Coordinates of C-alpha atoms in Angstrom, one line a residue:
Chain A
M20 CA -22.0 -25.9 -46.3
A21 CA -23.0 -26.9 -43.1
S22 CA -21.9 -30.4 -41.7
T23 CA -18.2 -30.1 -40.3
S24 CA -17.9 -33.4 -39.6
S25 CA -14.9 -35.3 -40.2
R26 CA -15.9 -36.4 -43.2
S27 CA -16.7 -33.1 -45.1
R28 CA -13.4 -31.9 -43.1
G29 CA -11.7 -34.5 -44.6
S30 CA -13.0 -33.8 -48.7
G31 CA -12.0 -30.5 -48.0
K32 CA -9.0 -31.2 -46.8
Q33 CA -8.5 -33.0 -50.5
A34 CA -10.0 -30.0 -51.9
S35 CA -7.6 -27.5 -50.4
S36 CA -4.2 -30.5 -51.0
R37 CA -5.9 -29.6 -54.9
Q38 CA -4.2 -26.1 -54.2
P39 CA -0.9 -26.0 -53.5
S40 CA 0.4 -27.2 -56.7
R41 CA -0.5 -23.8 -58.3
S42 CA 0.8 -22.1 -55.9
R43 CA 4.4 -23.9 -54.8
S44 CA 5.3 -23.0 -58.8
A45 CA 4.1 -19.7 -58.1
R46 CA 7.1 -19.3 -54.6
R47 CA 9.4 -21.4 -56.5
A48 CA 9.2 -18.6 -59.6
A49 CA 9.7 -16.2 -56.4
G50 CA 12.9 -18.1 -55.4
A51 CA 12.3 -19.5 -52.5
A52 CA 13.3 -22.6 -51.4
P53 CA 11.5 -25.3 -53.6
G54 CA 10.5 -28.6 -51.4
R55 CA 12.1 -31.5 -51.4
P56 CA 14.2 -32.3 -54.1
I57 CA 14.5 -35.2 -55.8
W58 CA 17.7 -35.9 -56.6
S59 CA 20.7 -35.2 -53.8
G60 CA 24.1 -35.6 -55.1
S61 CA 27.3 -33.4 -57.0
L62 CA 28.2 -32.4 -60.3
R63 CA 31.5 -33.0 -61.0
L64 CA 34.2 -30.7 -63.9
A65 CA 37.4 -32.8 -63.5
L66 CA 38.9 -31.0 -59.9
V67 CA 35.3 -29.3 -59.4
T68 CA 32.5 -31.3 -57.6
V69 CA 29.5 -29.2 -56.4
P70 CA 27.0 -30.8 -54.1
V71 CA 24.1 -29.9 -56.0
N72 CA 19.6 -30.8 -55.5
L73 CA 17.5 -31.2 -58.5
Y74 CA 13.9 -29.9 -58.9
P75 CA 11.8 -31.1 -61.2
A76 CA 10.8 -28.4 -63.5
T77 CA 7.7 -29.4 -64.1
N78 CA 4.5 -29.2 -63.1
S79 CA 2.7 -31.7 -62.7
G80 CA -0.6 -30.6 -60.1
A81 CA -1.7 -28.0 -62.3
R82 CA -4.3 -29.5 -64.3
I83 CA -6.6 -30.4 -62.6
S84 CA -7.2 -34.3 -61.0
F85 CA -10.0 -35.9 -59.9
H86 CA -10.2 -38.6 -57.9
Q87 CA -12.6 -41.5 -58.6
V88 CA -16.3 -41.9 -56.3
H89 CA -18.3 -44.9 -57.1
G90 CA -22.1 -43.2 -57.4
P91 CA -24.5 -45.0 -56.0
S92 CA -23.1 -45.4 -52.6
G93 CA -20.5 -42.8 -52.4
K94 CA -17.7 -44.4 -51.2
R95 CA -13.6 -43.6 -52.6
I96 CA -13.5 -46.7 -55.8
R97 CA -9.9 -48.2 -55.0
Y98 CA -7.2 -50.8 -56.7
E99 CA -6.9 -53.9 -56.3
K100 CA -4.8 -56.6 -57.8
V101 CA -6.7 -59.5 -58.9
V102 CA -6.0 -62.4 -60.3
P103 CA -8.4 -64.0 -62.1
G104 CA -9.7 -67.2 -60.4
I105 CA -8.1 -66.5 -57.3
G106 CA -9.0 -62.5 -56.2
P107 CA -7.6 -60.5 -54.7
V108 CA -3.7 -61.6 -53.8
D109 CA -0.6 -58.7 -51.3
A110 CA 1.3 -57.4 -52.6
D111 CA 4.3 -59.7 -52.0
E112 CA 2.8 -62.3 -53.7
I113 CA 3.1 -60.4 -57.1
V114 CA 6.7 -61.6 -59.1
K115 CA 7.2 -60.1 -62.3
G116 CA 7.5 -61.5 -65.1
F117 CA 8.5 -61.6 -68.5
E118 CA 6.9 -62.9 -71.2
V119 CA 8.7 -65.0 -73.6
E120 CA 6.3 -65.5 -75.9
K121 CA 2.1 -65.9 -75.9
G122 CA 1.8 -66.6 -72.5
S123 CA 5.0 -67.8 -71.6
Y124 CA 6.8 -65.7 -68.8
V125 CA 10.2 -66.2 -67.2
L126 CA 9.6 -64.9 -63.6
I127 CA 11.9 -62.6 -61.8
E128 CA 11.6 -62.4 -58.0
P129 CA 12.4 -59.0 -56.1
D130 CA 15.5 -60.4 -54.8
E131 CA 17.2 -61.2 -58.2
I132 CA 15.8 -57.5 -58.7
E133 CA 17.9 -55.9 -55.8
E134 CA 20.9 -57.4 -57.4
I135 CA 21.2 -55.9 -60.4
K136 CA 20.1 -52.4 -59.0
L137 CA 22.5 -49.8 -59.4
E138 CA 24.2 -48.6 -57.2
A139 CA 22.9 -45.1 -56.2
R140 CA 25.7 -42.9 -57.8
K141 CA 25.9 -40.0 -56.4
T142 CA 27.4 -38.3 -58.9
L143 CA 27.6 -35.7 -62.2
D144 CA 30.3 -36.8 -64.4
L145 CA 30.0 -33.9 -67.7
V146 CA 32.5 -36.3 -69.5
Q147 CA 31.6 -33.8 -72.5
F148 CA 30.1 -31.0 -73.7
V149 CA 28.8 -30.1 -77.1
R150 CA 27.5 -27.6 -78.6
Q151 CA 24.1 -25.5 -77.4
G152 CA 21.3 -26.0 -79.9
E153 CA 23.1 -29.0 -81.2
I154 CA 20.8 -31.6 -79.4
D155 CA 17.4 -32.4 -81.4
P156 CA 15.2 -31.2 -79.7
I157 CA 13.6 -35.2 -79.7
W158 CA 16.1 -36.6 -77.4
F159 CA 15.3 -34.5 -74.9
D160 CA 12.8 -35.8 -71.3
R161 CA 12.0 -34.2 -68.7
P162 CA 13.7 -30.8 -67.8
Y163 CA 14.9 -30.4 -63.7
Y164 CA 16.3 -26.8 -62.0
V165 CA 19.4 -27.9 -60.7
V166 CA 20.4 -26.2 -56.9
A167 CA 23.8 -25.7 -55.7
D168 CA 23.8 -27.0 -51.8
G169 CA 25.4 -25.1 -49.3
D170 CA 27.0 -21.0 -49.5
L171 CA 30.1 -23.1 -49.6
A172 CA 29.2 -25.1 -53.3
E173 CA 27.7 -21.6 -54.7
E174 CA 31.5 -20.4 -55.7
A175 CA 32.2 -23.7 -58.0
Y176 CA 29.0 -24.3 -60.0
G177 CA 29.2 -20.1 -60.6
V178 CA 32.1 -21.8 -62.3
I179 CA 30.6 -24.3 -64.0
R180 CA 26.8 -22.4 -64.8
D181 CA 29.8 -19.3 -66.6
A182 CA 32.1 -21.2 -68.2
L183 CA 28.8 -22.7 -69.7
R184 CA 27.4 -20.0 -70.5
S185 CA 30.1 -18.3 -72.3
S186 CA 30.9 -21.3 -74.0
E187 CA 27.6 -21.6 -75.9
R188 CA 27.7 -25.2 -74.4
V189 CA 25.8 -27.9 -72.6
G190 CA 27.8 -30.6 -70.9
L191 CA 26.6 -34.1 -71.0
G192 CA 27.3 -36.9 -68.5
Q193 CA 25.2 -39.8 -66.6
F194 CA 23.8 -40.0 -63.5
V195 CA 21.6 -42.8 -61.0
M196 CA 18.4 -40.6 -59.9
R197 CA 15.6 -44.3 -58.6
N198 CA 17.8 -46.9 -59.5
R199 CA 17.6 -45.7 -63.4
E200 CA 20.4 -44.7 -65.6
Y201 CA 20.2 -40.8 -66.7
I202 CA 21.5 -39.1 -69.8
A203 CA 22.1 -35.4 -68.8
A204 CA 22.6 -32.4 -69.9
L205 CA 23.5 -29.1 -68.1
K206 CA 22.8 -25.8 -69.2
P207 CA 22.3 -22.1 -67.6
C208 CA 19.2 -21.3 -67.4
G209 CA 19.1 -17.3 -66.1
S210 CA 21.1 -16.7 -62.5
G211 CA 21.4 -20.6 -62.1
L212 CA 21.6 -24.4 -64.4
L213 CA 18.8 -26.7 -65.7
L214 CA 19.3 -30.6 -66.6
E215 CA 17.5 -32.0 -69.1
T216 CA 17.1 -35.4 -69.0
L217 CA 18.1 -37.4 -72.6
R218 CA 16.4 -40.2 -73.9
F219 CA 18.4 -43.2 -75.1
A220 CA 18.9 -44.1 -77.9
D221 CA 17.1 -47.0 -79.0
E222 CA 14.1 -45.1 -77.4
V223 CA 13.6 -42.9 -79.6
R224 CA 12.4 -43.9 -83.3
A225 CA 13.9 -43.6 -86.6
A226 CA 12.0 -40.6 -88.3
A227 CA 12.5 -42.0 -92.0
P228 CA 10.2 -45.6 -92.5
Y229 CA 7.5 -42.9 -91.3
F230 CA 8.5 -40.3 -94.3
A231 CA 9.3 -42.8 -96.8
G232 CA 6.7 -41.6 -99.1
L233 CA 7.2 -38.3 -99.2
D234 CA 8.6 -35.9 -102.1
D235 CA 11.7 -33.8 -101.3
D236 CA 11.8 -32.3 -104.6
G237 CA 10.7 -28.8 -103.7
A238 CA 7.1 -28.0 -103.7
D239 CA 5.6 -25.4 -106.2
K240 CA 7.1 -22.3 -106.3
E241 CA 4.3 -19.9 -105.7
L242 CA 2.9 -22.2 -102.9
L243 CA 6.2 -22.2 -101.6
D244 CA 6.0 -17.7 -101.6
L245 CA 2.2 -18.0 -100.1
A246 CA 3.5 -19.9 -97.4
R247 CA 6.5 -18.2 -96.5
E248 CA 4.8 -14.5 -96.5
L249 CA 2.2 -16.7 -94.6
I250 CA 5.3 -17.3 -92.2
D251 CA 6.5 -14.4 -91.7
R252 CA 3.6 -12.3 -91.3
K253 CA 2.7 -14.5 -87.6
T254 CA 6.0 -14.5 -86.4
A255 CA 5.7 -13.3 -83.3
P256 CA 8.1 -14.2 -79.5
F257 CA 7.4 -17.2 -77.8
D258 CA 5.2 -17.6 -75.2
P259 CA 3.3 -20.2 -73.7
R260 CA 0.5 -17.5 -71.5
Q261 CA -0.9 -16.8 -75.6
F262 CA -1.7 -21.0 -75.8
E263 CA -4.8 -21.6 -73.3
D264 CA -5.5 -25.0 -72.3
K265 CA -9.4 -24.5 -72.7
Y266 CA -10.7 -27.9 -71.7
S267 CA -8.9 -27.7 -68.7
E268 CA -9.9 -24.5 -67.3
A269 CA -13.7 -25.1 -68.2
L270 CA -13.1 -28.2 -66.1
R271 CA -12.1 -25.9 -63.1
A272 CA -14.7 -23.3 -63.4
L273 CA -17.3 -27.0 -63.3
V274 CA -15.4 -27.6 -59.9
D275 CA -15.2 -24.2 -58.6
A276 CA -19.1 -23.4 -59.0
K277 CA -19.9 -27.2 -57.9
V278 CA -17.4 -26.1 -54.5
K279 CA -19.7 -22.9 -54.2
H280 CA -23.0 -24.0 -54.4
R281 CA -23.2 -26.9 -53.4
K282 CA -21.7 -29.6 -50.5
P283 CA -19.5 -31.6 -51.6
V284 CA -20.6 -34.9 -51.9
E285 CA -19.6 -36.8 -48.5
V286 CA -17.0 -39.5 -49.8
D287 CA -16.4 -42.2 -47.0
E288 CA -13.1 -43.4 -46.7
D289 CA -13.3 -46.0 -43.9
T290 CA -12.1 -48.7 -45.5
G291 CA -15.3 -51.0 -45.4
D292 CA -14.1 -54.3 -43.9
S293 CA -11.8 -53.1 -41.0
G294 CA -15.0 -50.2 -40.1
G295 CA -13.0 -49.7 -36.5
K296 CA -14.5 -53.4 -35.8
V297 CA -18.0 -52.3 -34.5
I298 CA -19.0 -55.6 -35.9
D299 CA -17.6 -58.8 -35.1
L300 CA -16.5 -60.8 -38.5
V301 CA -19.4 -63.5 -37.6
D302 CA -21.7 -61.2 -37.3
A303 CA -20.7 -59.3 -40.3
L304 CA -20.6 -62.4 -42.5
K305 CA -24.1 -64.1 -41.5
R306 CA -25.5 -60.6 -42.5
S307 CA -23.6 -60.5 -46.0
V308 CA -25.3 -64.4 -46.2
K309 CA -28.2 -63.2 -45.5
S310 CA -28.2 -60.5 -48.0
S311 CA -26.5 -61.8 -50.8
G312 CA -28.6 -64.6 -50.4
G313 CA -31.8 -62.9 -49.8
G314 CA -31.1 -61.1 -53.7
A315 CA -30.2 -64.5 -55.9
K316 CA -32.8 -67.3 -57.1
R317 CA -32.2 -69.8 -54.0
T318 CA -30.0 -72.1 -56.2
S319 CA -27.8 -72.5 -53.2
R320 CA -31.1 -75.4 -52.2
R321 CA -30.6 -76.9 -55.1
K322 CA -29.0 -80.9 -55.1
A323 CA -25.6 -81.1 -55.5
S324 CA -25.5 -84.1 -58.6
Chain B
M20 CA 9.8 -114.1 -42.5
T21 CA 7.2 -112.7 -43.9
V22 CA 4.0 -111.7 -42.7
R23 CA 0.7 -111.1 -44.3
I24 CA -1.8 -108.5 -44.0
A25 CA -5.0 -108.1 -45.9
G26 CA -3.8 -110.2 -48.2
V27 CA -1.0 -108.6 -49.0
T28 CA 2.7 -110.1 -47.7
L29 CA 5.2 -107.5 -45.7
S30 CA 8.7 -108.3 -46.1
H31 CA 11.1 -107.8 -43.8
P32 CA 7.9 -106.8 -41.3
D33 CA 10.6 -106.8 -37.9
K34 CA 12.2 -103.5 -39.7
V35 CA 12.2 -100.4 -37.4
L36 CA 11.4 -97.4 -38.6
Y37 CA 11.2 -95.6 -36.0
A38 CA 13.7 -95.8 -33.6
D39 CA 13.0 -94.4 -30.2
Q40 CA 9.6 -96.3 -30.7
G41 CA 10.7 -99.7 -31.5
V42 CA 7.9 -99.3 -34.4
T43 CA 7.7 -101.9 -36.2
K44 CA 6.5 -102.3 -40.6
R45 CA 4.7 -105.0 -39.2
D46 CA 3.4 -102.5 -36.2
L47 CA 2.9 -100.3 -38.6
A48 CA 0.7 -101.9 -41.1
A49 CA -1.2 -103.2 -37.8
Y50 CA -1.9 -100.3 -36.8
L51 CA -2.9 -99.5 -40.9
H52 CA -5.9 -102.8 -40.4
A53 CA -7.6 -101.2 -37.6
A54 CA -7.3 -97.6 -38.5
S55 CA -8.2 -98.7 -42.2
G56 CA -12.8 -98.2 -41.6
R57 CA -11.9 -95.2 -40.8
M58 CA -9.1 -94.3 -42.9
L59 CA -10.6 -95.2 -45.9
P60 CA -13.5 -93.1 -46.3
H61 CA -11.0 -90.2 -46.4
V62 CA -9.0 -91.5 -48.6
A63 CA -9.5 -93.3 -50.7
R64 CA -9.6 -93.0 -54.9
R65 CA -7.8 -89.6 -53.8
L66 CA -5.1 -88.7 -55.2
V67 CA -2.0 -88.7 -53.4
S68 CA 1.7 -88.1 -52.1
L69 CA 3.8 -90.3 -50.1
V70 CA 6.2 -89.6 -47.8
R71 CA 8.3 -93.2 -48.1
C72 CA 10.7 -93.2 -45.4
P73 CA 12.8 -97.1 -47.1
A74 CA 15.2 -96.6 -43.6
G75 CA 13.0 -95.5 -41.5
A76 CA 11.3 -92.0 -40.0
G77 CA 14.4 -89.1 -39.4
E78 CA 16.8 -91.1 -41.9
K79 CA 16.8 -90.1 -45.6
C80 CA 12.5 -89.4 -46.8
F81 CA 11.3 -88.2 -50.5
F82 CA 8.1 -87.1 -51.5
Q83 CA 6.5 -89.5 -54.5
R84 CA 2.9 -88.5 -55.9
H85 CA 3.7 -90.6 -59.4
G86 CA 4.3 -94.3 -60.0
G87 CA 7.7 -95.7 -60.7
A88 CA 10.2 -97.3 -58.0
G89 CA 7.4 -100.3 -57.1
L90 CA 4.7 -98.5 -56.6
T91 CA 2.9 -98.1 -60.3
E92 CA 2.2 -102.6 -59.2
S93 CA 1.1 -101.3 -55.9
F94 CA -1.5 -98.8 -56.4
E95 CA -4.1 -97.6 -59.4
E96 CA -3.1 -95.2 -61.2
L97 CA -4.5 -91.7 -63.1
A98 CA -3.0 -89.7 -65.8
V99 CA -3.1 -85.9 -65.3
T100 CA -3.1 -83.2 -67.3
E101 CA -0.1 -80.3 -65.6
K102 CA -0.5 -77.1 -65.7
D103 CA 2.5 -77.0 -68.6
G104 CA 0.0 -79.2 -70.9
G105 CA 1.8 -82.3 -70.3
Q106 CA 0.7 -85.4 -68.5
S107 CA 1.5 -87.6 -65.6
N108 CA 0.8 -90.6 -64.2
Y109 CA -0.9 -89.7 -60.3
L110 CA -1.4 -92.2 -57.7
Y111 CA -4.1 -93.4 -55.7
L112 CA -5.2 -96.6 -54.3
T113 CA -9.1 -97.8 -53.9
G114 CA -9.1 -100.5 -49.8
E115 CA -7.9 -101.5 -47.2
A116 CA -4.6 -103.3 -49.2
G117 CA -3.9 -99.9 -50.7
L118 CA -2.6 -99.0 -46.9
I119 CA -0.9 -102.1 -46.0
R120 CA 0.9 -102.0 -49.4
A121 CA 1.6 -98.7 -48.5
A122 CA 3.3 -100.2 -44.9
Q123 CA 4.8 -102.6 -47.2
M124 CA 7.0 -99.8 -49.4
G125 CA 8.0 -97.4 -46.4
V126 CA 4.8 -95.3 -46.9
L127 CA 5.3 -92.7 -44.2
E128 CA 2.6 -90.0 -44.4
I129 CA -0.3 -90.0 -46.8
H130 CA -1.5 -86.3 -48.0
I131 CA -4.6 -86.4 -50.2
W132 CA -5.5 -84.6 -52.5
G133 CA -9.7 -82.2 -52.1
S134 CA -11.0 -83.7 -55.0
Q135 CA -11.9 -88.1 -56.2
V136 CA -10.2 -89.3 -58.6
D137 CA -13.4 -89.5 -60.6
D138 CA -13.8 -86.2 -60.4
I139 CA -10.3 -84.2 -59.8
E140 CA -11.6 -80.6 -61.1
R141 CA -14.0 -80.6 -58.6
P142 CA -13.3 -81.3 -55.0
N143 CA -15.8 -82.5 -51.9
R144 CA -12.8 -80.9 -48.9
I145 CA -11.9 -77.3 -48.6
V146 CA -8.9 -77.6 -45.5
F147 CA -7.8 -74.7 -43.7
D148 CA -4.3 -75.3 -42.1
L149 CA -3.4 -73.9 -39.1
D150 CA 0.4 -73.0 -39.3
P151 CA 1.2 -71.5 -35.9
D152 CA 4.8 -69.8 -35.9
P153 CA 6.7 -71.9 -33.6
S154 CA 6.8 -68.9 -30.7
V155 CA 3.0 -69.6 -31.0
D156 CA 1.1 -71.5 -28.2
F157 CA -1.4 -74.0 -28.7
A158 CA -4.1 -73.3 -26.6
E159 CA -3.8 -70.1 -29.5
V160 CA -4.0 -72.4 -32.2
R161 CA -7.0 -74.4 -30.9
R162 CA -8.4 -70.8 -30.5
A163 CA -7.7 -69.8 -34.1
A164 CA -9.5 -73.1 -35.4
R165 CA -12.8 -72.3 -33.1
R166 CA -12.9 -68.9 -34.8
M167 CA -12.4 -71.2 -38.5
R168 CA -15.5 -73.1 -37.5
D169 CA -17.2 -70.1 -36.3
V170 CA -16.7 -68.5 -39.5
L171 CA -17.5 -71.0 -41.2
A172 CA -21.0 -71.7 -39.3
A173 CA -21.3 -67.6 -40.4
L174 CA -21.5 -69.1 -43.9
G175 CA -23.5 -71.8 -43.6
L176 CA -20.6 -74.4 -43.3
R177 CA -20.2 -77.2 -40.8
S178 CA -15.9 -77.9 -40.4
F179 CA -14.3 -80.9 -38.3
P180 CA -11.5 -80.6 -37.0
L181 CA -7.6 -82.7 -37.2
L182 CA -5.0 -82.5 -35.2
T183 CA -2.1 -82.9 -38.2
G184 CA 0.7 -84.8 -35.3
G185 CA 3.1 -82.1 -36.2
K186 CA 2.2 -78.7 -35.0
G187 CA -1.3 -77.2 -36.7
I188 CA -4.7 -78.1 -37.0
H189 CA -6.2 -78.4 -39.6
V190 CA -10.0 -77.1 -40.1
V191 CA -11.2 -79.6 -42.9
V192 CA -15.0 -78.7 -44.8
P193 CA -16.5 -81.3 -45.9
V194 CA -18.4 -79.3 -49.5
A195 CA -20.8 -81.2 -51.8
R196 CA -18.9 -81.7 -55.7
R197 CA -20.0 -78.3 -57.2
R198 CA -17.6 -75.3 -57.8
E199 CA -14.6 -76.0 -59.9
W200 CA -11.2 -75.9 -58.5
P201 CA -10.5 -71.7 -58.9
V202 CA -13.8 -70.7 -56.8
V203 CA -12.9 -73.0 -53.8
K204 CA -9.4 -71.4 -53.4
A205 CA -10.6 -67.6 -54.3
F206 CA -13.7 -68.4 -51.4
A207 CA -10.5 -70.4 -49.1
S208 CA -7.8 -67.3 -50.2
A209 CA -11.0 -64.4 -48.8
L210 CA -12.6 -66.2 -46.3
A211 CA -8.8 -67.1 -44.6
H212 CA -7.7 -63.3 -45.6
R213 CA -11.1 -61.6 -43.9
V214 CA -9.8 -63.9 -40.9
A215 CA -7.1 -62.3 -40.8
D216 CA -7.5 -58.9 -41.4
D217 CA -10.2 -59.3 -38.7
A218 CA -7.6 -60.2 -36.4
P219 CA -3.9 -59.0 -38.0
D220 CA -2.2 -59.8 -34.4
R221 CA -2.8 -63.3 -34.4
F222 CA -3.2 -63.7 -37.7
V223 CA -1.6 -63.9 -40.9
A224 CA -2.8 -65.0 -45.1
N225 CA 0.1 -64.4 -46.0
M226 CA 3.0 -67.2 -47.2
S227 CA 5.8 -64.9 -46.4
K228 CA 7.9 -66.3 -43.3
A229 CA 8.9 -62.9 -42.0
K230 CA 4.9 -61.9 -41.2
R231 CA 4.3 -65.1 -39.7
T232 CA 6.1 -64.1 -36.5
G233 CA 4.6 -64.7 -33.2
R234 CA 1.0 -65.9 -35.5
I235 CA -0.8 -68.2 -37.3
F236 CA -0.7 -68.7 -41.4
I237 CA -3.4 -70.0 -41.8
D238 CA -2.6 -72.4 -44.9
Y239 CA -5.9 -71.8 -47.6
L240 CA -2.8 -72.8 -50.6
R241 CA -4.2 -76.9 -50.2
N242 CA -7.4 -75.6 -51.7
E243 CA -6.3 -76.1 -55.6
S244 CA -5.5 -78.9 -58.0
G245 CA -2.5 -80.8 -57.3
A246 CA -1.8 -79.4 -54.2
T247 CA -2.8 -82.5 -51.0
A248 CA -3.4 -82.3 -47.2
I249 CA -2.1 -84.1 -44.9
A250 CA -4.4 -87.6 -44.9
P251 CA -6.8 -88.0 -41.3
Y252 CA -5.1 -90.8 -39.3
S253 CA -2.1 -91.4 -41.6
P254 CA 1.2 -92.0 -39.2
R255 CA 3.7 -89.0 -39.1
A256 CA 7.6 -89.2 -40.2
R257 CA 8.0 -86.9 -36.9
E258 CA 9.7 -87.6 -34.2
G259 CA 7.2 -90.1 -31.2
A260 CA 5.1 -91.7 -34.3
P261 CA 2.4 -88.5 -34.3
V262 CA -0.8 -89.8 -35.8
A263 CA -3.5 -87.1 -38.0
W264 CA -5.9 -87.4 -35.8
P265 CA -9.8 -85.6 -36.5
V266 CA -11.1 -84.9 -32.8
S267 CA -14.2 -83.5 -32.4
W268 CA -14.7 -79.8 -31.8
D269 CA -15.5 -81.1 -27.5
D270 CA -12.2 -83.1 -27.4
L271 CA -10.2 -80.4 -29.2
D272 CA -10.1 -78.6 -25.9
E273 CA -8.6 -80.8 -24.3
A274 CA -5.7 -81.5 -27.0
E275 CA -2.8 -80.7 -25.4
S276 CA -1.0 -81.2 -28.4
A277 CA -1.2 -81.6 -31.4
A278 CA 0.3 -84.2 -32.0
M279 CA -1.9 -85.8 -29.1
V280 CA -2.2 -89.5 -31.0
L281 CA 1.6 -91.5 -31.3
L282 CA 1.2 -94.9 -32.6
A283 CA 1.7 -96.5 -30.7
D284 CA -1.5 -96.2 -28.6
A285 CA -3.1 -95.8 -31.6
G286 CA -5.6 -98.9 -31.0
R287 CA -6.1 -97.1 -28.0
W288 CA -8.3 -93.9 -29.0
L289 CA -9.9 -96.0 -32.5
K290 CA -12.1 -97.7 -29.6
R291 CA -13.6 -94.9 -29.0
P292 CA -16.3 -93.5 -31.1
D293 CA -15.7 -91.6 -33.9
P294 CA -14.7 -88.5 -34.1
W295 CA -16.2 -87.7 -36.8
R296 CA -19.3 -89.6 -37.4
D297 CA -21.4 -87.3 -38.6
Y298 CA -18.7 -86.1 -41.8
A299 CA -20.2 -88.5 -43.9
K300 CA -23.9 -87.1 -44.0
V301 CA -22.9 -83.9 -43.9
R302 CA -24.4 -82.2 -47.1
Q303 CA -23.4 -78.6 -47.7
S304 CA -21.9 -76.8 -50.5
L305 CA -20.5 -73.3 -51.3
T306 CA -23.8 -71.8 -51.9
K307 CA -24.0 -68.2 -54.1
A308 CA -25.2 -66.1 -50.7
A309 CA -22.2 -67.4 -49.1
L310 CA -19.4 -67.0 -51.3
G311 CA -20.7 -63.7 -52.4
A312 CA -20.6 -63.5 -48.4
L313 CA -17.0 -63.3 -49.2
D314 CA -17.0 -60.9 -52.7
V315 CA -15.7 -64.3 -54.7
E316 CA -17.0 -64.7 -58.6
A317 CA -19.1 -68.1 -58.6

């Protein structure tokens, strides 16, 4: 990589911005302060209120991700919202449409959405408790680490954690995050607390229709014994590291090899049309007319009827 | 007492339509009679929206595009299939008598479609409406019009400036009837956005008022089926009785406002040579190359 133009530096930055997601999770495991919280508010159990911060417990950045680049030009692909027959449109010309029936929509203006937006309720009231394990995993959506916000909060935080731990219960409540309402299940997790968002009742499909055709009368005794023996033999403590994402690993190896042995393709980050305004718009249009007219058949000469 | 002009009987010819100027219905009809030769090539056989002010300018005015209330007898009608699938009758006029009947009906503004009645889906007129924020100086609007002229010229298109009689300037592009509305609109949109993106401190190509402060809105939305623009030589229902007036690019520099020509002295202006005399001779269309230059698909 002899070239040190600003462009290759630019793409180098991208490559390195891929990495920290790994080290970030490593740091989190080591107990260091974990970046920006996704939600800040309070947990409340009757008279006890605890200021807390929420951090995603999952790490989507661990997976390798690519940018889309146009092969022939080496330029980044950009997304543009386009209306057929009109072309690209501005974001603020876009309203939400709810399809009432095929091809027929009711339009909802941003103002109207704004009006019904939920108040940013900053308190998660623990209104109910259930036994640990009582909630079927099908209801769990996303896990977040709950961290006490400030030294003063730690004592009350500890009270809630210890109470949940010793009673073997999970606390339930609702809260608002990014304008959406969530159900939360709060349970002890190591020396802290884990909050898991739950799916709403109408988000989970009933299993019955899928399994309706199945016979539940009991399988053949001999086959059953065989299967159970096999299961017993293969039973071991759960360790997610045992399972490998072979495709991701191969992908990472491929990228690493390319980065090591080859010069990265220089991706032009310029937007193109506002390219520093070196070229006057009039000249730019004249040039494009020439180039797009030159390739095409000269239909422009055809007499319009 | 009645007056007949171009075979049309005016009732209450002395009814005052512009109170401050004392312009009467008879004055309006006389102006339209004098202007009809220049005006009709732009107005005849196009669907129109009419601004009627039966009690005069400044009083209650309303937009009318469909027949009814005496209009059906005064104008021609064309049934148009609406976007929702229904049909409506739209108005148009064919000759001088239509203009005079409009005056008789208290019509103070005539807005025209970009297409003509025999082929309403393919326009032969594209309009860029340069609509300044109130804080923008008219010199800046003139500069904007010349900018549009130059970018259109770069795409091989001649254009003509129209003082709207209000605050802005329309840059009008005559084209052969070749492309249908969606392509024309995509072209107008793409060009307006290119110009605005190139000088975002001067222009916006976006409807929202918030962004308009201190800038000129390049309104390209008149270039779609059903949209209208003020007709050349149409009076405006505004204070001072201004008229939408075509000018040449050279004369544009002399114009101190978009309401330069008032109905009261329009007769004098009409004696000058036609500032758009080449308009009807222009043979040009949205070529593949011009569309391609703006990434618009034909």
